[in-house]
C-alpha cells in the first residue's frame, strides 16, 4: 500500500467523507428537505436532536479510510461502534454503500429515501 494517497484518491475519499457528513447532518437536524430544494423553515428542523454532530465527522473519517485500507489490503474487518450519538454517521455510510437500503428495502436511494 502506498504511503501517500494520489490526488485523485484524496479527492474521492474527501467527496465520500463530505457526502457522509451531509447525510449525517440531515439525520440529526432535519425532518424534511434534505437537498435544500426550498428555503429551510422551522417545520423542516427537528425540535429534539437524535445523534451528536461532534462524534459524527470522526466516525465518518474512520469509515472512509478504513474502507480504503480494506480494499487495498483485501482485509476482513468489522467496524464496531456504539449505538449512541454516532449512529447517524454509520447509517449515512451504509446508506452511501447501498447496504442500508438492501436491509431496509423501504428506504430508497434517492431524495425520498434521504
C-alpha positions as YAML, in Angstrom:
chain: A
units: angstrom
residues:
- id: 1
  name: UNK
  ca: [0.00, 0.00, 0.00]
- id: 2
  name: UNK
  ca: [1.45, 3.37, -0.92]
- id: 3
  name: UNK
  ca: [2.23, 5.68, 1.98]
- id: 4
  name: UNK
  ca: [0.70, 8.70, 0.28]
- id: 5
  name: UNK
  ca: [-2.67, 8.95, -1.44]
- id: 6
  name: UNK
  ca: [-2.73, 10.17, -5.01]
- id: 7
  name: UNK
  ca: [-4.55, 13.44, -5.63]
- id: 8
  name: UNK
  ca: [-7.42, 11.50, -7.23]
- id: 9
  name: UNK
  ca: [-7.70, 9.10, -4.26]
- id: 10
  name: UNK
  ca: [-7.66, 12.03, -1.87]
- id: 11
  name: UNK
  ca: [-10.41, 13.82, -3.82]
- id: 12
  name: UNK
  ca: [-12.58, 10.69, -3.89]
- id: 13
  name: UNK
  ca: [-12.20, 9.99, -0.16]
- id: 14
  name: UNK
  ca: [-12.84, 13.64, 0.65]
- id: 15
  name: UNK
  ca: [-16.00, 13.64, -1.50]
- id: 16
  name: UNK
  ca: [-17.22, 10.44, 0.17]
- id: 17
  name: UNK
  ca: [-16.48, 11.86, 3.64]
- id: 18
  name: UNK
  ca: [-18.33, 15.10, 2.84]
- id: 19
  name: UNK
  ca: [-21.32, 13.16, 1.48]
- id: 20
  name: UNK
  ca: [-21.43, 11.03, 4.64]
- id: 21
  name: UNK
  ca: [-21.23, 14.19, 6.78]
- id: 22
  name: UNK
  ca: [-24.04, 15.81, 4.79]
- id: 23
  name: UNK
  ca: [-26.29, 12.79, 5.20]
- id: 24
  name: UNK
  ca: [-25.43, 12.65, 8.90]
- id: 25
  name: UNK
  ca: [-26.34, 16.30, 9.44]
- id: 26
  name: UNK
  ca: [-29.64, 15.72, 7.70]
- id: 27
  name: UNK
  ca: [-30.45, 12.81, 10.01]
- id: 28
  name: UNK
  ca: [-29.55, 14.76, 13.12]
- id: 29
  name: UNK
  ca: [-31.25, 18.06, 12.34]
- id: 30
  name: UNK
  ca: [-33.88, 17.66, 9.60]
- id: 31
  name: UNK
  ca: [-37.33, 16.16, 9.23]
- id: 32
  name: UNK
  ca: [-37.55, 17.03, 5.53]
- id: 33
  name: UNK
  ca: [-35.92, 18.91, 2.65]
- id: 34
  name: UNK
  ca: [-32.53, 17.10, 2.72]
- id: 35
  name: UNK
  ca: [-31.40, 18.53, -0.62]
- id: 36
  name: UNK
  ca: [-32.45, 22.06, 0.38]
- id: 37
  name: UNK
  ca: [-34.69, 22.40, -2.65]
- id: 38
  name: UNK
  ca: [-36.59, 25.07, -0.75]
- id: 39
  name: UNK
  ca: [-35.57, 27.53, 1.94]
- id: 40
  name: UNK
  ca: [-35.32, 25.97, 5.37]
- id: 41
  name: UNK
  ca: [-38.21, 26.60, 7.72]
- id: 42
  name: UNK
  ca: [-38.80, 25.62, 11.33]
- id: 43
  name: UNK
  ca: [-41.05, 22.81, 10.07]
- id: 44
  name: UNK
  ca: [-38.00, 21.15, 8.47]
- id: 45
  name: UNK
  ca: [-35.93, 21.20, 11.67]
- id: 46
  name: UNK
  ca: [-36.28, 18.67, 14.49]
- id: 47
  name: UNK
  ca: [-37.01, 20.14, 17.92]
- id: 48
  name: UNK
  ca: [-35.16, 17.26, 19.63]
- id: 49
  name: UNK
  ca: [-31.92, 16.10, 18.08]
- id: 50
  name: UNK
  ca: [-31.09, 12.45, 17.60]
- id: 51
  name: UNK
  ca: [-27.36, 11.89, 17.44]
- id: 52
  name: UNK
  ca: [-24.43, 14.15, 18.05]
- id: 53
  name: UNK
  ca: [-22.54, 16.14, 15.43]
- id: 54
  name: UNK
  ca: [-19.30, 16.22, 17.46]
- id: 55
  name: UNK
  ca: [-18.88, 12.44, 17.18]
- id: 56
  name: UNK
  ca: [-20.01, 12.00, 13.59]
- id: 57
  name: UNK
  ca: [-17.26, 13.51, 11.39]
- id: 58
  name: UNK
  ca: [-14.62, 11.40, 13.13]
- id: 59
  name: UNK
  ca: [-16.59, 8.20, 12.70]
- id: 60
  name: UNK
  ca: [-17.19, 9.08, 9.04]
- id: 61
  name: UNK
  ca: [-13.48, 9.81, 8.56]
- id: 62
  name: UNK
  ca: [-12.50, 6.45, 10.03]
- id: 63
  name: UNK
  ca: [-15.15, 4.65, 7.95]
- id: 64
  name: UNK
  ca: [-13.96, 6.23, 4.68]
- id: 65
  name: UNK
  ca: [-10.28, 5.49, 5.28]
- id: 66
  name: UNK
  ca: [-10.92, 2.04, 6.72]
- id: 67
  name: UNK
  ca: [-12.81, 1.13, 3.55]
- id: 68
  name: UNK
  ca: [-9.78, 2.23, 1.51]
- id: 69
  name: UNK
  ca: [-7.44, 0.06, 3.57]
- id: 70
  name: UNK
  ca: [-9.82, -2.90, 3.44]
- id: 71
  name: UNK
  ca: [-9.92, -2.69, -0.35]
- id: 72
  name: UNK
  ca: [-6.20, -2.13, -0.91]
- id: 73
  name: UNK
  ca: [-5.14, -4.83, 1.57]
- id: 74
  name: UNK
  ca: [-8.04, -7.26, 0.92]
- id: 75
  name: UNK
  ca: [-8.77, -7.36, 4.65]
- id: 76
  name: UNK
  ca: [-11.62, -8.92, 6.58]
- id: 77
  name: UNK
  ca: [-12.57, -6.23, 9.07]
- id: 78
  name: UNK
  ca: [-15.58, -5.29, 11.14]
- id: 79
  name: UNK
  ca: [-16.12, -1.72, 12.31]
- id: 80
  name: UNK
  ca: [-17.76, -1.75, 15.71]
- id: 81
  name: UNK
  ca: [-19.25, 1.46, 17.06]
- id: 82
  name: UNK
  ca: [-21.74, 2.02, 19.83]
- id: 83
  name: UNK
  ca: [-25.39, 2.74, 19.06]
- id: 84
  name: UNK
  ca: [-25.36, 6.18, 20.67]
- id: 85
  name: UNK
  ca: [-24.51, 9.63, 19.44]
- id: 86
  name: UNK
  ca: [-22.58, 8.46, 16.37]
- id: 87
  name: UNK
  ca: [-25.46, 6.42, 14.94]
- id: 88
  name: UNK
  ca: [-26.22, 8.89, 12.12]
- id: 89
  name: UNK
  ca: [-22.65, 8.51, 10.83]
- id: 90
  name: UNK
  ca: [-22.85, 4.76, 10.48]
- id: 91
  name: UNK
  ca: [-26.32, 4.97, 8.92]
- id: 92
  name: UNK
  ca: [-25.01, 7.56, 6.43]
- id: 93
  name: UNK
  ca: [-22.10, 5.36, 5.38]
- id: 94
  name: UNK
  ca: [-24.17, 2.24, 4.97]
- id: 95
  name: UNK
  ca: [-26.72, 4.30, 3.02]
- id: 96
  name: UNK
  ca: [-23.97, 5.55, 0.68]
- id: 97
  name: UNK
  ca: [-22.71, 2.00, 0.15]
- id: 98
  name: UNK
  ca: [-26.22, 0.75, -0.55]
- id: 99
  name: UNK
  ca: [-26.28, -1.87, 2.21]
- id: 100
  name: UNK
  ca: [-28.77, 0.12, 4.32]
- id: 101
  name: UNK
  ca: [-31.34, 0.03, 1.51]
- id: 102
  name: UNK
  ca: [-30.69, -3.68, 0.96]
- id: 103
  name: UNK
  ca: [-31.66, -4.40, 4.56]
- id: 104
  name: UNK
  ca: [-34.37, -1.71, 4.86]
- id: 105
  name: UNK
  ca: [-35.96, -2.04, 1.44]
- id: 106
  name: UNK
  ca: [-38.50, 0.73, 2.14]
- id: 107
  name: UNK
  ca: [-35.60, 3.25, 2.23]
- id: 108
  name: UNK
  ca: [-34.83, 4.13, -1.37]
- id: 109
  name: UNK
  ca: [-31.52, 5.52, -2.60]
- id: 110
  name: UNK
  ca: [-32.94, 8.84, -3.82]
- id: 111
  name: UNK
  ca: [-34.16, 12.12, -2.36]
- id: 112
  name: UNK
  ca: [-37.25, 10.38, -0.96]
- id: 113
  name: UNK
  ca: [-35.07, 7.85, 0.88]
- id: 114
  name: UNK
  ca: [-32.89, 10.63, 2.24]
...
